[in-house]
């Protein structure tokens, strides 16, 4: 029965599957009405069907489809439409370094009134913002895990806005306080990540939502692919981002009747100040070695735990130092007439999510291991077990040889 289907049939089936699957995925992910979008994708599918019916060679069909996509993309090369910035104000958390610091500078240069929170008003990041930004920028000292400071920031923002609402909230503040196997991560590490990445973000969002509803504005949450995919050694961080992702998706549905649009940004690997601070991670590693129980330390081995931190530091050295993909996504989410629900900022993310969504588990698992921490050591207990099995096998082989000689 399989012989009745030639290669061209399977190519045709793959093309149609991609078209239909892509159409359904876009319909589910977009805010556009389902009817017109479905008609367009069904029309494209029928077009492929008719072309194939006229015996168009498979390779020529693929070239035609590639040409259509190229013309379509070329027609959209102009800058995407944006809303006017006059009178708009945006509140950004975590502006000491990294994405928050760069986003505050960019939005200020566009003419937006920026409220930038920092942990240290006398730190390098705060001083840099004061020097490089206009007088419109307002610096606020805020630890988002402390409700009193969040409420004081709300009062200060209201006082400066007057009767205006707040157009945008960018929840950027986040931490990764631990790197290691889930079993080796202390409960304080899990709580530390959740306090900042999830509970702190929820606290800020709830506090500023009345201002955002007043202006029918935007919420932009900076998350991580670690919240969608099980990156090894990032259990504490990934769990907090997974909670943030679900909170964001729920918020997007709930705020739609209010006219508030909610977006989430998934950055790829970027060389931010916290992740590239080797002294910080070495200090965390020493604390972990001192805090983990002697039994666990014996099971895993200090060399195994040291390799993890060394691999992470090597990984961050090759991370992208250019934040522009993330900053561009933040600007689009704030100023696009129809912002996307999700923005994938940085190279390689589309491939990563495609593999995670459509490939078998074994391929997904191997892909994650190849792109992140490429461990060479097993935990000490497993190494001992493996050595014992090898020695046991050699002993049995020697016994069999002696019996054969007898």
CSV table of C-alpha atoms in Angstrom, one decimal:
chain,number,residue,atom,x,y,z
A,1,UNK,CA,0.0,0.0,0.0
A,2,UNK,CA,2.9,2.4,0.8
A,3,UNK,CA,4.3,1.9,-2.7
A,4,UNK,CA,1.2,3.7,-4.2
A,5,UNK,CA,2.5,7.0,-2.7
A,6,UNK,CA,5.6,8.6,-4.2
A,7,UNK,CA,7.9,11.2,-2.8
A,8,UNK,CA,6.0,14.1,-4.4
A,9,UNK,CA,2.9,13.1,-2.5
A,10,UNK,CA,4.7,13.2,0.9
A,11,UNK,CA,6.2,16.6,0.0
A,12,UNK,CA,2.7,17.8,-0.9
A,13,UNK,CA,1.3,16.5,2.4
A,14,UNK,CA,4.1,18.2,4.4
A,15,UNK,CA,3.4,21.5,2.7
A,16,UNK,CA,-0.3,21.4,3.3
A,17,UNK,CA,0.3,20.3,6.9
A,18,UNK,CA,2.6,23.3,7.5
A,19,UNK,CA,0.1,25.7,5.9
A,20,UNK,CA,-2.9,24.4,7.9
A,21,UNK,CA,-1.0,24.0,11.1
A,22,UNK,CA,0.6,27.5,10.8
A,23,UNK,CA,-2.8,29.0,10.1
A,24,UNK,CA,-4.5,27.4,13.1
A,25,UNK,CA,-1.6,28.4,15.3
A,26,UNK,CA,-1.7,32.0,14.2
A,27,UNK,CA,-5.5,32.2,14.7
A,28,UNK,CA,-5.3,30.9,18.2
A,29,UNK,CA,-2.4,33.2,19.1
A,30,UNK,CA,-3.8,36.4,17.5
A,31,UNK,CA,-6.4,38.9,18.6
A,32,UNK,CA,-7.9,39.1,15.1
A,33,UNK,CA,-11.3,37.7,14.4
A,34,UNK,CA,-11.2,34.1,13.5
A,35,UNK,CA,-13.4,34.2,10.3
A,36,UNK,CA,-11.2,36.2,7.9
A,37,UNK,CA,-8.0,34.6,9.0
A,38,UNK,CA,-9.4,31.1,8.6
A,39,UNK,CA,-10.7,32.0,5.1
A,40,UNK,CA,-7.2,33.3,4.1
A,41,UNK,CA,-5.4,30.2,5.2
A,42,UNK,CA,-8.0,27.8,3.8
A,43,UNK,CA,-7.7,29.7,0.5
A,44,UNK,CA,-3.9,29.2,0.5
A,45,UNK,CA,-4.4,25.5,1.2
A,46,UNK,CA,-6.9,25.2,-1.7
A,47,UNK,CA,-4.4,27.1,-4.0
A,48,UNK,CA,-1.7,24.5,-3.2
A,49,UNK,CA,-4.3,21.7,-3.8
A,50,UNK,CA,-5.2,23.1,-7.2
A,51,UNK,CA,-1.6,23.7,-8.2
A,52,UNK,CA,-0.8,20.1,-7.3
A,53,UNK,CA,-3.8,18.9,-9.3
A,54,UNK,CA,-2.3,20.5,-12.4
A,55,UNK,CA,0.8,18.3,-11.9
A,56,UNK,CA,3.1,21.1,-11.0
A,57,UNK,CA,6.4,19.5,-10.1
A,58,UNK,CA,7.1,19.4,-6.3
A,59,UNK,CA,10.4,21.4,-6.5
A,60,UNK,CA,8.8,24.1,-8.7
A,61,UNK,CA,5.9,24.4,-6.2
A,62,UNK,CA,8.3,24.9,-3.3
A,63,UNK,CA,10.2,27.6,-5.3
A,64,UNK,CA,6.8,29.3,-6.0
A,65,UNK,CA,5.9,29.3,-2.3
A,66,UNK,CA,9.3,30.6,-1.3
A,67,UNK,CA,8.9,33.4,-3.9
A,68,UNK,CA,5.5,34.3,-2.6
A,69,UNK,CA,6.8,34.5,0.9
A,70,UNK,CA,9.8,36.6,-0.2
A,71,UNK,CA,7.5,39.1,-2.0
A,72,UNK,CA,5.2,39.3,1.0
A,73,UNK,CA,8.1,40.0,3.4
A,74,UNK,CA,9.6,42.6,1.0
A,75,UNK,CA,6.3,44.4,1.0
A,76,UNK,CA,6.5,44.7,4.8
A,77,UNK,CA,10.0,46.0,5.0
A,78,UNK,CA,8.9,49.5,6.0
A,79,UNK,CA,8.9,50.4,9.7
A,80,UNK,CA,5.9,49.0,11.6
A,81,UNK,CA,3.2,51.5,12.5
A,82,UNK,CA,3.4,52.9,16.0
A,83,UNK,CA,1.2,55.0,18.2
A,84,UNK,CA,2.2,58.6,19.0
A,85,UNK,CA,4.4,59.0,22.1
A,86,UNK,CA,3.1,62.5,23.1
A,87,UNK,CA,1.8,62.5,26.7
A,88,UNK,CA,2.7,58.8,27.3
A,89,UNK,CA,4.3,57.6,30.5
A,90,UNK,CA,5.9,54.2,31.2
A,91,UNK,CA,6.9,52.7,34.5
A,92,UNK,CA,9.9,50.2,34.3
A,93,UNK,CA,11.3,48.0,37.1
A,94,UNK,CA,14.8,46.8,37.5
A,95,UNK,CA,16.7,49.6,35.7
A,96,UNK,CA,20.1,49.3,37.5
A,97,UNK,CA,21.5,47.3,34.7
A,98,UNK,CA,20.6,45.1,31.7
A,99,UNK,CA,17.3,45.3,29.8
A,100,UNK,CA,15.7,47.8,32.2
A,101,UNK,CA,18.5,50.3,32.0
A,102,UNK,CA,18.7,50.1,28.2
A,103,UNK,CA,14.9,50.3,27.9
A,104,UNK,CA,14.7,53.4,30.1
A,105,UNK,CA,17.3,55.2,27.8
A,106,UNK,CA,15.5,54.1,24.6
A,107,UNK,CA,12.0,55.2,25.7
A,108,UNK,CA,13.3,58.5,27.1
A,109,UNK,CA,15.0,59.2,23.7
A,110,UNK,CA,11.6,58.6,22.0
A,111,UNK,CA,10.1,61.3,24.1
A,112,UNK,CA,8.2,59.2,26.6
A,113,UNK,CA,8.0,60.1,30.3
A,114,UNK,CA,9.9,57.3,32.0
A,115,UNK,CA,9.6,56.2,35.7
A,116,UNK,CA,12.6,54.0,36.3
A,117,UNK,CA,13.1,52.0,39.5
A,118,UNK,CA,16.5,51.1,40.8
A,119,UNK,CA,17.7,49.3,43.9
A,120,UNK,CA,20.4,51.9,44.6
A,121,UNK,CA,19.8,55.5,43.8
A,122,UNK,CA,23.6,56.2,44.2
A,123,UNK,CA,24.7,53.2,42.1
A,124,UNK,CA,26.4,53.2,38.8
A,125,UNK,CA,23.2,52.4,36.9
A,126,UNK,CA,21.2,55.3,38.5
A,127,UNK,CA,24.0,57.8,37.8
A,128,UNK,CA,24.3,56.7,34.2
A,129,UNK,CA,20.6,57.2,33.7
A,130,UNK,CA,20.7,60.6,35.2
A,131,UNK,CA,23.6,61.7,33.0
A,132,UNK,CA,22.3,60.2,29.7
A,133,UNK,CA,18.5,60.8,29.9
A,134,UNK,CA,16.4,63.9,29.8
A,135,UNK,CA,14.7,65.7,32.7
A,136,UNK,CA,11.5,63.7,31.9
A,137,UNK,CA,13.0,60.6,33.5
A,138,UNK,CA,12.2,60.0,37.1
A,139,UNK,CA,14.3,57.7,39.2
A,140,UNK,CA,12.6,55.8,42.1
A,141,UNK,CA,14.3,53.5,44.7
A,142,UNK,CA,12.1,50.4,44.8
A,143,UNK,CA,12.6,46.9,46.0
A,144,UNK,CA,9.6,45.2,44.4
A,145,UNK,CA,9.6,42.5,47.2
A,146,UNK,CA,8.7,45.3,49.7
A,147,UNK,CA,5.1,46.4,49.5
A,148,UNK,CA,5.7,49.7,51.3
A,149,UNK,CA,8.3,50.7,48.6
A,150,UNK,CA,5.9,49.7,45.8
A,151,UNK,CA,3.1,51.8,47.3
A,152,UNK,CA,5.4,54.8,47.8
A,153,UNK,CA,6.4,54.5,44.1
A,154,UNK,CA,2.8,54.5,43.2
A,155,UNK,CA,2.1,57.6,45.1
A,156,UNK,CA,5.1,59.4,43.6
A,157,UNK,CA,4.1,58.3,40.1
A,158,UNK,CA,0.5,59.6,40.7
A,159,UNK,CA,1.8,62.9,42.0
A,160,UNK,CA,3.9,63.5,38.9
A,161,UNK,CA,1.3,62.2,36.4
A,162,UNK,CA,-1.5,64.4,37.8
A,163,UNK,CA,-4.8,63.5,36.0
A,164,UNK,CA,-3.0,61.4,33.4
A,165,UNK,CA,-3.1,57.6,33.4
A,166,UNK,CA,-0.1,55.5,33.1
A,167,UNK,CA,0.4,54.2,29.5
A,168,UNK,CA,2.8,51.3,30.1
A,169,UNK,CA,4.2,49.0,32.8
A,170,UNK,CA,7.3,47.1,32.0
A,171,UNK,CA,7.9,44.4,34.6
A,172,UNK,CA,11.6,43.7,34.0
A,173,UNK,CA,13.1,43.2,37.5
A,174,UNK,CA,14.2,39.6,38.0
A,175,UNK,CA,16.8,37.4,39.6
A,176,UNK,CA,18.4,34.0,39.3
A,177,UNK,CA,19.8,33.3,42.8
A,178,UNK,CA,20.9,29.7,42.2
A,179,UNK,CA,22.3,27.5,39.5
A,180,UNK,CA,22.4,23.7,40.1
A,181,UNK,CA,20.4,20.5,40.2
A,182,UNK,CA,16.9,20.8,41.7
A,183,UNK,CA,17.8,18.5,44.6
A,184,UNK,CA,20.8,20.6,45.4
A,185,UNK,CA,18.9,23.9,45.3
A,186,UNK,CA,18.0,25.3,48.8
A,187,UNK,CA,14.4,26.2,49.6
A,188,UNK,CA,15.7,29.8,50.1
A,189,UNK,CA,16.8,29.8,46.4
A,190,UNK,CA,13.3,28.8,45.3
A,191,UNK,CA,11.7,31.4,47.5
A,192,UNK,CA,14.2,34.0,46.5
A,193,UNK,CA,13.3,33.6,42.8
A,194,UNK,CA,9.6,33.5,43.4
A,195,UNK,CA,9.7,36.6,45.6
A,196,UNK,CA,11.2,38.7,42.9
A,197,UNK,CA,10.2,37.1,39.6
A,198,UNK,CA,6.6,36.3,40.5
A,199,UNK,CA,5.3,37.8,43.8
A,200,UNK,CA,7.1,41.1,43.2
A,201,UNK,CA,5.8,41.4,39.7
A,202,UNK,CA,2.3,40.6,40.8
A,203,UNK,CA,2.5,43.2,43.6
A,204,UNK,CA,3.6,45.9,41.1
A,205,UNK,CA,1.0,44.9,38.6
A,206,UNK,CA,-1.9,45.0,41.0
A,207,UNK,CA,-0.7,48.3,42.4
A,208,UNK,CA,-0.5,50.1,39.0
A,209,UNK,CA,-3.4,48.5,37.3
A,210,UNK,CA,-5.9,51.3,38.1
A,211,UNK,CA,-3.7,53.8,36.3
A,212,UNK,CA,-3.3,51.4,33.3
A,213,UNK,CA,-7.0,50.8,33.1
A,214,UNK,CA,-7.6,54.5,33.1
A,215,UNK,CA,-5.4,55.0,30.0
A,216,UNK,CA,-6.3,51.6,28.4
A,217,UNK,CA,-2.5,51.0,28.3
A,218,UNK,CA,0.0,48.2,28.1
A,219,UNK,CA,1.6,45.7,30.4
A,220,UNK,CA,4.9,44.1,29.2
A,221,UNK,CA,6.4,41.3,31.3
A,222,UNK,CA,10.0,40.1,30.7
A,223,UNK,CA,10.1,36.4,31.1
A,224,UNK,CA,12.5,33.6,29.9
A,225,UNK,CA,12.4,30.5,27.8
A,226,UNK,CA,13.3,28.7,31.0
A,227,UNK,CA,9.7,29.2,32.1
A,228,UNK,CA,8.5,27.2,29.1
A,229,UNK,CA,11.2,24.5,28.8
A,230,UNK,CA,13.1,22.4,31.4
A,231,UNK,CA,16.6,23.8,31.2
A,232,UNK,CA,18.9,21.7,33.4
A,233,UNK,CA,20.1,23.3,36.6
A,234,UNK,CA,17.6,26.2,36.4
A,235,UNK,CA,14.7,24.6,38.4
A,236,UNK,CA,14.3,27.5,40.8
A,237,UNK,CA,14.6,30.3,38.2
A,238,UNK,CA,12.5,28.4,35.6
A,239,UNK,CA,9.7,27.6,38.0
A,240,UNK,CA,9.3,31.3,38.9
A,241,UNK,CA,9.2,32.3,35.2
A,242,UNK,CA,6.7,29.5,34.5
A,243,UNK,CA,4.4,31.0,37.2
A,244,UNK,CA,5.0,34.5,35.6
A,245,UNK,CA,4.0,33.2,32.2
A,246,UNK,CA,0.7,31.7,33.4
A,247,UNK,CA,0.0,34.9,35.4
A,248,UNK,CA,0.6,37.0,32.2
A,249,UNK,CA,-1.5,34.8,30.0
A,250,UNK,CA,-4.4,34.9,32.5
A,251,UNK,CA,-4.0,38.7,32.9
A,252,UNK,CA,-4.2,39.1,29.1
A,253,UNK,CA,-7.6,37.5,29.0
A,254,UNK,CA,-9.0,39.2,32.0
A,255,UNK,CA,-7.9,42.7,31.0
A,256,UNK,CA,-9.1,42.5,27.4
A,257,UNK,CA,-12.5,43.9,28.2
A,258,UNK,CA,-10.8,46.9,29.9
A,259,UNK,CA,-8.8,47.7,26.8
A,260,UNK,CA,-5.4,46.9,28.5
A,261,UNK,CA,-3.2,44.8,26.3
A,262,UNK,CA,-0.7,42.4,27.9
A,263,UNK,CA,2.5,41.1,26.2
A,264,UNK,CA,5.2,38.7,27.3
A,265,UNK,CA,8.8,38.9,26.0
A,266,UNK,CA,11.0,35.8,25.8
A,267,UNK,CA,14.6,36.9,25.4
A,268,UNK,CA,17.3,34.4,24.2
A,269,UNK,CA,20.7,34.4,25.9
A,270,UNK,CA,22.1,37.9,26.6
A,271,UNK,CA,25.1,39.0,28.5
A,272,UNK,CA,23.4,41.0,31.3
A,273,UNK,CA,25.4,42.2,34.3
A,274,UNK,CA,24.1,39.7,36.9
A,275,UNK,CA,24.7,36.6,34.6
A,276,UNK,CA,28.2,37.7,33.6
A,277,UNK,CA,29.4,38.6,37.2
A,278,UNK,CA,31.8,35.7,37.9
A,279,UNK,CA,32.4,36.9,41.5
A,280,UNK,CA,28.7,36.7,42.2
A,281,UNK,CA,28.3,33.1,41.0
A,282,UNK,CA,31.5,32.0,42.7
A,283,UNK,CA,30.2,33.4,46.0
A,284,UNK,CA,26.9,31.6,45.4
A,285,UNK,CA,28.7,28.4,44.7
A,286,UNK,CA,30.7,28.6,47.9
A,287,UNK,CA,27.5,29.2,49.8
A,288,UNK,CA,25.9,26.1,48.2
A,289,UNK,CA,28.9,23.9,49.1
A,290,UNK,CA,28.7,25.1,52.7
A,291,UNK,CA,24.9,24.7,52.9
A,292,UNK,CA,24.3,21.4,51.2
A,293,UNK,CA,24.1,18.4,53.5
A,294,UNK,CA,27.2,16.1,53.8
A,295,UNK,CA,25.2,13.2,52.4
A,296,UNK,CA,24.2,15.1,49.3
A,297,UNK,CA,27.7,16.4,48.8
A,298,UNK,CA,29.0,12.8,49.0
A,299,UNK,CA,26.4,11.6,46.5
A,300,UNK,CA,26.9,14.4,43.9
A,301,UNK,CA,30.6,15.3,44.5
A,302,UNK,CA,32.1,18.7,44.7
A,303,UNK,CA,33.7,18.3,41.3
A,304,UNK,CA,30.3,17.7,39.8
A,305,UNK,CA,28.9,20.9,41.4
A,306,UNK,CA,32.0,22.9,40.4
A,307,UNK,CA,31.7,21.8,36.7
A,308,UNK,CA,28.1,23.1,36.7
A,309,UNK,CA,29.2,26.6,37.7
A,310,UNK,CA,32.2,26.6,35.3
A,311,UNK,CA,30.0,25.6,32.4
A,312,UNK,CA,27.5,28.3,33.1
A,313,UNK,CA,30.2,31.0,33.3
A,314,UNK,CA,31.6,29.7,29.9
A,315,UNK,CA,28.1,29.8,28.5
A,316,UNK,CA,27.5,33.4,29.5
A,317,UNK,CA,30.8,34.5,27.8
A,318,UNK,CA,29.3,33.6,24.5
A,319,UNK,CA,26.0,35.3,25.2
A,320,UNK,CA,24.8,38.2,23.1
A,321,UNK,CA,25.9,41.6,24.5
A,322,UNK,CA,23.6,43.5,22.1
A,323,UNK,CA,20.2,44.1,23.9
A,324,UNK,CA,18.6,45.7,20.8
A,325,UNK,CA,16.3,42.7,20.0
A,326,UNK,CA,14.8,42.9,23.5
A,327,UNK,CA,14.5,46.7,23.5
A,328,UNK,CA,12.9,46.6,20.1
A,329,UNK,CA,10.4,44.1,21.3
A,330,UNK,CA,9.6,46.3,24.4
A,331,UNK,CA,9.0,49.3,22.2
A,332,UNK,CA,6.8,47.3,19.8
A,333,UNK,CA,4.8,45.9,22.7
A,334,UNK,CA,4.2,49.4,24.1
A,335,UNK,CA,3.6,51.4,20.9
A,336,UNK,CA,2.2,48.9,18.3
A,337,UNK,CA,-1.5,49.4,17.5
A,338,UNK,CA,-1.9,45.7,17.8
A,339,UNK,CA,0.9,44.3,20.0
A,340,UNK,CA,1.6,40.6,19.9
A,341,UNK,CA,0.8,38.4,22.9
A,342,UNK,CA,4.4,37.0,22.8
A,343,UNK,CA,7.7,38.4,21.5
A,344,UNK,CA,10.6,36.1,20.9
A,345,UNK,CA,13.7,38.4,21.1
A,346,UNK,CA,17.0,37.0,19.9
A,347,UNK,CA,18.4,34.5,17.5
A,348,UNK,CA,17.6,30.8,17.7
A,349,UNK,CA,14.3,31.0,19.7
A,350,UNK,CA,12.0,30.2,16.8
A,351,UNK,CA,13.9,27.0,16.2
A,352,UNK,CA,14.0,26.2,19.9
A,353,UNK,CA,10.3,26.6,20.3
A,354,UNK,CA,9.6,24.7,17.1
A,355,UNK,CA,11.6,21.7,18.4
A,356,UNK,CA,10.0,21.9,21.8
A,357,UNK,CA,6.5,22.0,20.3
A,358,UNK,CA,6.6,19.5,17.5
A,359,UNK,CA,9.6,17.1,17.9
A,360,UNK,CA,9.6,13.9,19.9
A,361,UNK,CA,10.7,14.0,23.5
A,362,UNK,CA,14.0,12.3,22.8
A,363,UNK,CA,15.0,15.0,20.3
A,364,UNK,CA,13.8,17.9,22.6
A,365,UNK,CA,15.7,16.4,25.4
A,366,UNK,CA,18.9,16.1,23.4
A,367,UNK,CA,18.5,19.6,22.0
A,368,UNK,CA,18.3,21.2,25.4
A,369,UNK,CA,21.4,19.3,26.6
A,370,UNK,CA,23.3,20.5,23.5
A,371,UNK,CA,22.5,24.2,23.7
A,372,UNK,CA,22.9,24.8,27.4
A,373,UNK,CA,25.2,23.1,30.0
A,374,UNK,CA,27.1,20.3,28.3
A,375,UNK,CA,27.8,18.2,31.4
A,376,UNK,CA,30.7,15.7,31.1
A,377,UNK,CA,30.6,14.4,34.7
A,378,UNK,CA,28.0,12.3,36.3
A,379,UNK,CA,27.2,12.6,40.0
A,380,UNK,CA,29.9,10.8,42.1
A,381,UNK,CA,27.5,8.0,43.3
A,382,UNK,CA,26.6,7.1,39.7
A,383,UNK,CA,30.3,7.1,38.7
A,384,UNK,CA,31.0,4.6,41.6
A,385,UNK,CA,28.0,2.5,40.6
A,386,UNK,CA,29.2,2.5,37.0
A,387,UNK,CA,32.7,1.5,38.0
A,388,UNK,CA,31.4,-1.3,40.2
A,389,UNK,CA,29.3,-2.6,37.3
A,390,UNK,CA,32.3,-2.6,35.0
A,391,UNK,CA,34.5,-4.4,37.6
A,392,UNK,CA,31.7,-6.9,38.2
A,393,UNK,CA,31.5,-7.6,34.5
A,394,UNK,CA,35.3,-8.1,34.2
A,395,UNK,CA,35.2,-10.4,37.2
A,396,UNK,CA,32.5,-12.5,35.6
A,397,UNK,CA,34.3,-12.7,32.3
A,398,UNK,CA,37.5,-13.8,34.1
A,399,UNK,CA,35.5,-16.6,35.9
A,400,UNK,CA,34.0,-17.7,32.6
A,401,UNK,CA,37.4,-17.9,31.0
A,402,UNK,CA,38.8,-20.0,33.9
A,403,UNK,CA,35.9,-22.4,33.6
A,404,UNK,CA,36.4,-22.8,29.9
A,405,UNK,CA,40.1,-23.5,30.5
A,406,UNK,CA,39.2,-26.2,32.9
